[in-house]
Short mmCIF file of C-alpha atoms and ligand atoms in Angstrom, two decimals:
data_model
loop_
_atom_site.label_atom_id
_atom_site.label_comp_id
_atom_site.label_asym_id
_atom_site.label_seq_id
_atom_site.Cartn_x
_atom_site.Cartn_y
_atom_site.Cartn_z
CA UNK G 1 -27.08 152.45 158.12
CA UNK G 2 -28.03 153.95 154.76
CA UNK G 3 -30.43 156.88 155.10
CA UNK G 4 -33.35 156.28 152.72
CA UNK G 5 -33.67 158.84 149.93
CA UNK G 6 -36.28 161.48 150.54
CA UNK G 7 -39.38 161.46 148.34
CA UNK G 8 -39.26 164.02 145.53
CA UNK G 9 -42.84 165.35 145.82
CA UNK G 10 -42.67 167.61 142.79
CA UNK G 11 -41.78 164.66 140.56
CA UNK G 12 -44.97 162.85 141.64
CA UNK G 13 -48.35 162.97 139.92
CA UNK G 14 -51.34 164.05 141.99
CA UNK G 15 -52.45 160.43 142.15
CA UNK G 16 -49.02 159.24 143.34
CA UNK G 17 -48.84 161.95 145.99
CA UNK G 18 -52.36 161.14 147.22
CA UNK G 19 -51.40 157.49 147.54
CA UNK G 20 -48.24 158.37 149.45
CA UNK G 21 -50.04 160.76 151.81
CA UNK G 22 -52.81 158.30 152.66
CA UNK G 23 -50.32 155.42 153.04
CA UNK G 24 -48.42 157.64 155.52
CA UNK G 25 -51.58 157.86 157.65
CA UNK G 26 -52.84 161.32 156.67
CA UNK G 27 -56.19 162.28 155.26
CA UNK G 28 -56.60 162.46 151.51
CA UNK G 29 -57.40 166.19 151.37
CA UNK G 30 -53.89 166.95 152.63
CA UNK G 31 -52.49 165.84 149.26
CA UNK G 32 -54.54 168.51 147.51
CA UNK G 33 -53.33 171.16 149.94
CA UNK G 34 -49.68 170.16 149.50
CA UNK G 35 -50.06 170.04 145.73
CA UNK G 36 -51.54 173.55 145.64
CA UNK G 37 -48.78 174.98 147.80
CA UNK G 38 -45.91 173.42 145.94
CA UNK G 39 -47.29 174.38 142.53
CA UNK G 40 -47.30 177.97 143.76
CA UNK G 41 -43.59 177.66 144.56
CA UNK G 42 -43.81 177.08 148.33
CA UNK G 43 -41.84 174.87 150.68
CA UNK G 44 -43.29 172.88 153.64
CA UNK G 45 -42.58 175.75 156.05
CA UNK G 46 -45.00 178.00 154.12
CA UNK G 47 -47.94 175.57 154.10
CA UNK G 48 -49.98 177.50 156.65
CA UNK G 49 -53.13 175.35 156.54
CA UNK G 50 -51.16 172.20 157.43
CA UNK G 51 -50.49 171.49 161.14
CA UNK G 52 -46.93 172.23 162.21
CA UNK G 53 -46.25 168.67 163.37
CA UNK G 54 -47.26 167.31 159.98
CA UNK G 55 -45.09 169.88 158.19
CA UNK G 56 -42.07 168.83 160.25
CA UNK G 57 -42.78 165.16 159.55
CA UNK G 58 -43.15 165.84 155.82
CA UNK G 59 -39.91 167.80 155.80
CA UNK G 60 -38.19 164.74 157.28
CA UNK G 61 -39.39 162.38 154.59
CA UNK G 62 -39.73 164.50 151.46
CA UNK G 63 -38.32 167.44 149.52
CA UNK G 64 -39.89 170.04 147.29
CA UNK G 65 -37.11 170.29 144.78
CA UNK G 66 -37.54 173.80 143.38
CA UNK G 67 -34.60 175.59 141.72
CA UNK G 68 -33.46 178.93 143.18
CA UNK G 69 -33.12 182.13 141.18
CA UNK G 70 -29.41 182.97 141.06
CA UNK G 71 -29.61 185.72 138.43
CA UNK G 72 -32.41 187.44 136.56
CA UNK G 73 -31.95 189.60 133.46
CA UNK G 74 -34.88 191.60 132.09
CA UNK G 75 -34.86 193.05 128.57
CA UNK G 76 -35.69 196.77 128.43
CA UNK G 77 -36.70 196.28 124.80
CA UNK G 78 -39.38 193.57 124.95
CA UNK G 79 -39.61 192.37 128.57
CA UNK G 80 -38.01 188.99 127.90
CA UNK G 81 -36.68 187.56 131.18
CA UNK G 82 -33.71 185.25 131.46
CA UNK G 83 -33.19 183.25 134.65
CA UNK G 84 -30.06 181.52 135.85
CA UNK G 85 -31.28 178.84 138.25
CA UNK G 86 -29.25 177.12 140.95
CA UNK G 87 -30.10 173.43 141.51
CA UNK G 88 -29.81 171.82 144.91
CA UNK G 89 -26.50 170.11 144.04
CA UNK G 90 -24.81 173.37 142.98
CA UNK G 91 -25.35 173.01 139.23
CA UNK G 92 -26.82 175.77 137.07
CA UNK G 93 -29.43 175.82 134.31
CA UNK G 94 -31.15 178.58 132.33
CA UNK G 95 -34.74 179.40 131.41
CA UNK G 96 -36.17 182.28 129.40
CA UNK G 97 -39.68 183.74 129.67
CA UNK G 98 -41.00 185.50 126.57
CA UNK G 99 -44.08 187.71 126.25
CA UNK G 100 -46.39 187.12 123.32
CA UNK G 101 -49.83 188.49 122.59
CA UNK G 102 -51.30 185.08 123.54
CA UNK G 103 -49.52 185.01 126.94
CA UNK G 104 -46.26 184.00 128.54
CA UNK G 105 -44.09 181.30 127.06
CA UNK G 106 -41.16 179.70 128.87
CA UNK G 107 -38.14 178.10 127.26
CA UNK G 108 -36.78 175.48 129.68
CA UNK G 109 -33.60 173.41 129.97
CA UNK G 110 -33.89 169.63 129.86
CA UNK G 111 -30.41 168.62 131.05
CA UNK G 112 -27.52 170.14 132.89
CA UNK G 113 -25.13 170.44 129.96
CA UNK G 114 -25.47 168.32 126.83
CA UNK G 115 -23.57 165.47 125.22
CA UNK G 116 -24.81 165.91 121.65
CA UNK G 117 -21.75 167.93 120.59
CA UNK G 118 -23.35 170.26 118.00
CA UNK G 119 -20.42 172.38 116.86
CA UNK G 120 -22.17 175.79 116.95
CA UNK G 121 -23.81 175.38 120.36
CA UNK G 122 -22.58 176.73 123.73
CA UNK G 123 -24.59 174.27 125.86
CA UNK G 124 -22.56 171.26 124.83
CA UNK G 125 -19.05 172.67 125.36
CA UNK G 126 -18.60 171.20 128.85
CA UNK G 127 -20.46 167.97 127.99
CA UNK G 128 -23.41 166.58 129.94
CA UNK G 129 -23.26 166.85 133.72
CA UNK G 130 -26.56 165.11 134.45
CA UNK G 131 -30.21 164.76 133.48
CA UNK G 132 -32.81 166.98 135.10
CA UNK G 133 -35.48 165.33 137.24
CA UNK G 134 -39.17 165.89 136.47
CA UNK G 135 -39.26 168.19 139.53
CA UNK G 136 -36.41 170.28 138.11
CA UNK G 137 -38.10 170.51 134.73
CA UNK G 138 -41.43 171.65 136.15
CA UNK G 139 -39.70 173.69 138.88
CA UNK G 140 -38.33 176.12 136.26
CA UNK G 141 -41.89 176.98 135.26
CA UNK G 142 -43.27 177.17 138.81
CA UNK G 143 -40.50 179.44 140.10
CA UNK G 144 -40.56 181.74 137.04
CA UNK G 145 -44.34 182.03 137.17
CA UNK G 146 -44.36 182.75 140.94
CA UNK G 147 -41.61 185.33 140.47
CA UNK G 148 -43.47 187.13 137.67
CA UNK G 149 -46.88 186.72 139.35
CA UNK G 150 -48.54 185.53 136.14
CA UNK G 151 -49.58 182.22 134.65
CA UNK G 152 -47.28 180.74 132.01
CA UNK G 153 -49.38 179.18 129.27
CA UNK G 154 -46.85 177.90 126.73
CA UNK G 155 -43.69 175.80 127.02
CA UNK G 156 -40.82 175.29 124.62
CA UNK G 157 -38.20 172.66 125.42
CA UNK G 158 -35.39 174.45 123.65
CA UNK G 159 -33.06 175.38 126.47
CA UNK G 160 -29.90 173.60 127.56
CA UNK G 161 -29.78 169.86 126.87
CA UNK G 162 -31.37 167.32 124.57
CA UNK G 163 -34.88 166.44 125.80
CA UNK G 164 -34.97 163.06 124.05
CA UNK G 165 -31.68 162.11 125.75
CA UNK G 166 -33.58 162.47 129.05
CA UNK G 167 -36.63 160.71 127.68
CA UNK G 168 -38.29 159.12 130.75
CA UNK G 169 -38.06 162.25 132.90
CA UNK G 170 -39.30 164.42 130.04
CA UNK G 171 -42.32 162.18 129.45
CA UNK G 172 -43.14 162.24 133.16
CA UNK G 173 -42.77 166.03 133.09
CA UNK G 174 -45.15 166.38 130.12
CA UNK G 175 -47.78 164.39 132.01
CA UNK G 176 -47.30 166.50 135.17
CA UNK G 177 -47.61 169.74 133.25
CA UNK G 178 -50.79 168.56 131.62
CA UNK G 179 -52.54 167.43 134.84
CA UNK G 180 -55.42 169.72 135.88
CA UNK G 181 -54.14 169.61 139.49
CA UNK G 182 -50.69 170.59 138.23
CA UNK G 183 -50.16 173.37 135.70
CA UNK G 184 -53.05 172.39 133.44
CA UNK G 185 -51.11 173.34 130.30
CA UNK G 186 -52.50 171.82 127.12
CA UNK G 187 -50.18 169.57 125.09
CA UNK G 188 -50.93 171.79 122.11
CA UNK G 189 -49.14 174.64 123.85
CA UNK G 190 -45.93 172.63 124.25
CA UNK G 191 -43.07 172.35 121.74
CA UNK G 192 -40.19 169.93 122.08
CA UNK G 193 -37.02 170.55 120.12
CA UNK G 194 -34.61 167.73 119.30
CA UNK G 195 -31.40 167.26 117.35
CA UNK G 196 -32.97 164.04 116.07
CA UNK G 197 -32.67 160.90 118.22
CA UNK G 198 -34.71 158.82 115.80
CA UNK G 199 -35.82 155.86 117.99
CA UNK G 200 -37.05 158.28 120.65
CA UNK G 201 -39.02 160.28 118.06
CA UNK G 202 -40.75 157.02 117.16
CA UNK G 203 -41.46 156.23 120.83
CA UNK G 204 -42.89 159.71 121.29
CA UNK G 205 -45.03 159.32 118.18
CA UNK G 206 -46.53 156.15 119.69
CA UNK G 207 -47.65 158.09 122.77
CA UNK G 208 -49.52 160.45 120.41
CA UNK G 209 -49.37 163.49 122.71
CA UNK G 210 -50.41 166.39 120.47
CA UNK G 211 -47.25 168.39 121.25
CA UNK G 212 -45.34 170.20 118.49
CA UNK G 213 -42.11 168.56 117.46
CA UNK G 214 -39.29 170.86 116.36
CA UNK G 215 -36.36 169.32 114.56
CA UNK G 216 -32.95 170.99 114.62
CA UNK G 217 -32.00 170.25 111.04
CA UNK G 218 -29.48 173.00 110.21
CA UNK G 219 -28.25 171.41 106.98
CA UNK G 220 -29.61 170.31 103.63
CA UNK G 221 -27.43 167.23 103.09
CA UNK G 222 -25.72 164.55 105.19
CA UNK G 223 -22.15 165.66 104.56
CA UNK G 224 -22.80 169.16 105.78
CA UNK G 225 -25.02 168.03 108.70
CA UNK G 226 -22.50 165.46 109.94
CA UNK G 227 -19.85 168.19 110.00
CA UNK G 228 -21.81 170.31 112.46
CA UNK G 229 -24.03 167.74 114.24
CA UNK G 230 -22.41 164.43 115.34
CA UNK G 231 -25.86 162.82 115.81
CA UNK G 232 -26.10 162.75 112.01
CA UNK G 233 -23.40 160.05 111.93
CA UNK G 234 -25.86 157.78 113.76
CA UNK G 235 -29.14 158.79 112.06
CA UNK G 236 -29.08 160.21 108.54
CA UNK G 237 -31.35 163.01 107.31
CA UNK G 238 -33.59 160.55 105.44
CA UNK G 239 -33.99 158.33 108.54
CA UNK G 240 -34.78 161.42 110.59
CA UNK G 241 -37.32 162.77 108.11
CA UNK G 242 -38.93 159.35 107.80
CA UNK G 243 -39.47 159.35 111.59
CA UNK G 244 -40.83 162.91 111.40
CA UNK G 245 -43.32 161.96 108.74
CA UNK G 246 -44.43 159.07 110.90
CA UNK G 247 -44.83 161.48 113.82
CA UNK G 248 -47.04 163.65 111.66
CA UNK G 249 -49.13 160.66 110.58
CA UNK G 250 -49.66 159.50 114.19
CA UNK G 251 -50.34 162.91 115.78
CA UNK G 252 -51.56 165.09 112.91
CA UNK G 253 -49.24 167.80 114.20
CA UNK G 254 -47.28 170.01 111.82
CA UNK G 255 -43.51 169.52 112.18
CA UNK G 256 -41.29 172.55 112.60
CA UNK G 257 -37.71 172.56 111.34
CA UNK G 258 -35.04 174.78 112.86
CA UNK G 259 -32.35 175.93 110.48
CA UNK G 260 -29.55 178.03 111.93
CA UNK G 261 -27.87 179.99 109.16
CA UNK G 262 -24.08 179.82 109.39
CA UNK G 263 -22.14 181.97 106.96
CA UNK G 264 -20.41 179.95 104.25
CA UNK G 265 -21.56 176.61 105.75
CA UNK G 266 -25.25 176.10 104.98
CA UNK G 267 -26.51 179.42 103.63
CA UNK G 268 -26.15 179.23 99.82
CA UNK G 269 -29.00 179.35 97.29
CA UNK G 270 -28.21 175.72 96.47
CA UNK G 271 -28.64 174.83 100.15
CA UNK G 272 -32.08 176.47 100.13
CA UNK G 273 -33.12 174.53 97.04
CA UNK G 274 -31.72 171.27 98.40
CA UNK G 275 -33.51 171.85 101.72
CA UNK G 276 -36.87 172.45 100.03
CA UNK G 277 -36.43 169.36 97.92
CA UNK G 278 -35.39 166.99 100.72
CA UNK G 279 -38.24 168.18 102.98
CA UNK G 280 -40.88 167.83 100.27
CA UNK G 281 -39.54 164.39 99.34
CA UNK G 282 -39.93 162.94 102.84
CA UNK G 283 -42.70 164.87 104.58
CA UNK G 284 -46.27 164.44 103.45
CA UNK G 285 -47.84 166.93 105.87
CA UNK G 286 -47.45 170.67 106.42
CA UNK G 287 -43.91 171.89 107.03
CA UNK G 288 -42.60 175.03 108.65
CA UNK G 289 -38.97 176.12 108.57
CA UNK G 290 -37.72 178.51 111.23
CA UNK G 291 -34.60 180.30 110.06
CA UNK G 292 -32.31 181.52 112.82
CA UNK G 293 -29.28 183.66 112.07
CA UNK G 294 -26.51 181.98 114.11
CA UNK G 295 -25.98 183.41 117.54
CA UNK G 296 -22.19 183.56 117.64
CA UNK G 297 -20.59 181.61 120.51
CA UNK G 298 -17.25 182.96 121.78
CA UNK G 299 -15.56 179.55 121.82
CA UNK G 300 -16.50 178.80 118.18
CA UNK G 301 -15.37 180.56 115.03
CA UNK G 302 -18.60 180.25 113.03
CA UNK G 303 -19.98 183.46 111.55
CA UNK G 304 -23.57 184.61 111.40
CA UNK G 305 -25.59 186.10 108.51
CA UNK G 306 -27.66 189.29 108.60
CA UNK G 307 -31.47 189.26 108.77
CA UNK G 308 -31.84 190.60 105.26
CA UNK G 309 -29.83 187.66 103.95
CA UNK G 310 -31.87 185.22 106.08
CA UNK G 311 -35.05 186.71 104.59
CA UNK G 312 -33.76 186.00 101.08
CA UNK G 313 -33.12 182.37 102.08
CA UNK G 314 -36.70 182.24 103.38
CA UNK G 315 -38.00 183.68 100.10
CA UNK G 316 -36.33 180.92 98.09
CA UNK G 317 -37.92 178.27 100.33
CA UNK G 318 -41.32 179.93 99.97
CA UNK G 319 -41.00 180.15 96.19
CA UNK G 320 -40.49 176.38 96.26
CA UNK G 321 -43.63 175.80 98.33
CA UNK G 322 -41.99 175.47 101.77
CA UNK G 323 -43.35 177.75 104.47
CA UNK G 324 -40.46 179.62 106.15
CA UNK G 325 -39.99 182.53 108.55
CA UNK G 326 -36.96 184.24 110.04
CA UNK G 327 -37.12 183.88 113.83
CA UNK G 328 -37.71 187.12 115.70
CA UNK G 329 -34.86 187.93 118.07
CA UNK G 330 -36.22 188.41 121.58
CA UNK G 331 -34.33 190.15 124.35
CA UNK G 332 -31.35 191.20 122.21
CA UNK G 333 -30.04 193.39 125.05
CA UNK G 334 -29.86 190.46 127.51
CA UNK G 335 -28.54 188.20 124.80
CA UNK G 336 -26.23 185.51 126.16
CA UNK G 337 -27.56 182.91 123.73
CA UNK G 338 -28.64 179.74 125.39
CA UNK G 339 -26.02 178.10 127.55
CA UNK G 340 -23.70 181.09 127.71
CA UNK G 341 -24.96 182.46 131.01
CA UNK G 342 -24.52 179.08 132.69
CA UNK G 343 -21.05 178.71 131.22
CA UNK G 344 -19.87 182.10 132.42
CA UNK G 345 -21.23 181.36 135.92
CA UNK G 346 -19.41 178.02 136.06
CA UNK G 347 -16.15 179.52 134.80
CA UNK G 348 -16.38 182.35 137.37
CA UNK G 349 -17.01 179.87 140.16
CA UNK G 350 -13.87 177.84 139.38
N1 SAH W 1 -31.13 169.76 121.98
C1 SAH W 1 -32.31 170.31 121.43
C2 SAH W 1 -32.83 171.56 122.12
C3 SAH W 1 -31.85 172.58 122.58
S1 SAH W 1 -31.10 173.68 121.44
C4 SAH W 1 -32.13 170.55 119.95
O1 SAH W 1 -31.06 170.30 119.44
O2 SAH W 1 -33.09 170.93 119.29
C5 SAH W 1 -32.36 174.74 120.87
C6 SAH W 1 -32.13 175.23 119.46
O3 SAH W 1 -31.08 176.23 119.40
C7 SAH W 1 -31.70 174.12 118.52
O4 SAH W 1 -32.35 174.27 117.29
C8 SAH W 1 -30.21 174.40 118.40
O5 SAH W 1 -29.67 173.78 117.28
C9 SAH W 1 -30.19 175.91 118.36
N2 SAH W 1 -28.89 176.53 118.63
C10 SAH W 1 -27.91 176.09 119.45
N3 SAH W 1 -26.86 176.92 119.43
C11 SAH W 1 -27.20 177.93 118.61
C12 SAH W 1 -26.52 179.11 118.19
N4 SAH W 1 -25.30 179.40 118.60
N5 SAH W 1 -27.18 179.94 117.34
C13 SAH W 1 -28.42 179.64 116.91
N6 SAH W 1 -29.11 178.55 117.27
C14 SAH W 1 -28.50 177.69 118.11
#
């Protein structure tokens, strides 16, 4: 006989959980109690205001699928915290918590691995292992926040994986995060970064959540972008920017563009001019370009540029009317750019 799958409580909205609890013969207020406990990072055994018999029954039919902290690195320089999380099937993901003057911001992973194949990125080297469930997406925030003992107010989906390649779970996650009974985080405090899966950008635009869309552009023309980002062979820069402009028109949200500077690949004055021109041609709303000196990945032979050089690139963009800043490097002493901690853990475990 096949054992039925257990319910994944943390992937359920408050409404769905309430329905399940009442359909299982319990009183409605129990759903609120369970929700409060699990959003504080607790398992059934810790739910002290729920009768023991009910806790045992719940444990038999459901799971609270929180990741476990396997490693934690804290920067002595700026307090940035990097977590290596263990998932319940033995896979690893990473999250980073950054301190800003407006509060704590968490950068979360959206998949275990990635299949997008960007040439400069460590997260994609082993390919995609699997998508993360809504519970595993929200679990990163709950566990980090409980560990630090402070509320996390901002989310960036810029960790391992491509969020729009895990679209349904990510949308469910965004709704969970926004629920007042859940984390109560405003959509305006959430950024989602994508390499540019155009049809999914359009679907997201139709939902009109006022989240910030960040586009990993990294090149000023199709030839150069296709060389470093395989997704560009499917959707060209003009198709991508057309979808971005549509996103702006539907949500009114400024689009952010990520541009990783790679020495000798995309960092010339001509690239800066071409970038300004292509962005202004396609985007009617406000634009912001985030310049990121490449974080060198051991397995790749791309070279980075220094900050001074990146600033000059930013100055050219600004002189052409495109707002640009060089991204601040947080936690330089705990570096391991995204994906590298997970990779080293997996290699060591083999
Ligand atoms: N898949 C999504 C989100 C994850 S990557 C995306 O592509 O946007 C988060 C950001 O880090 C992206 O802009 C990505 O291109 C960038 N990135 C990846 N590897 C990098 C590296 N070695 N140095 C600098 N930025 C990198």
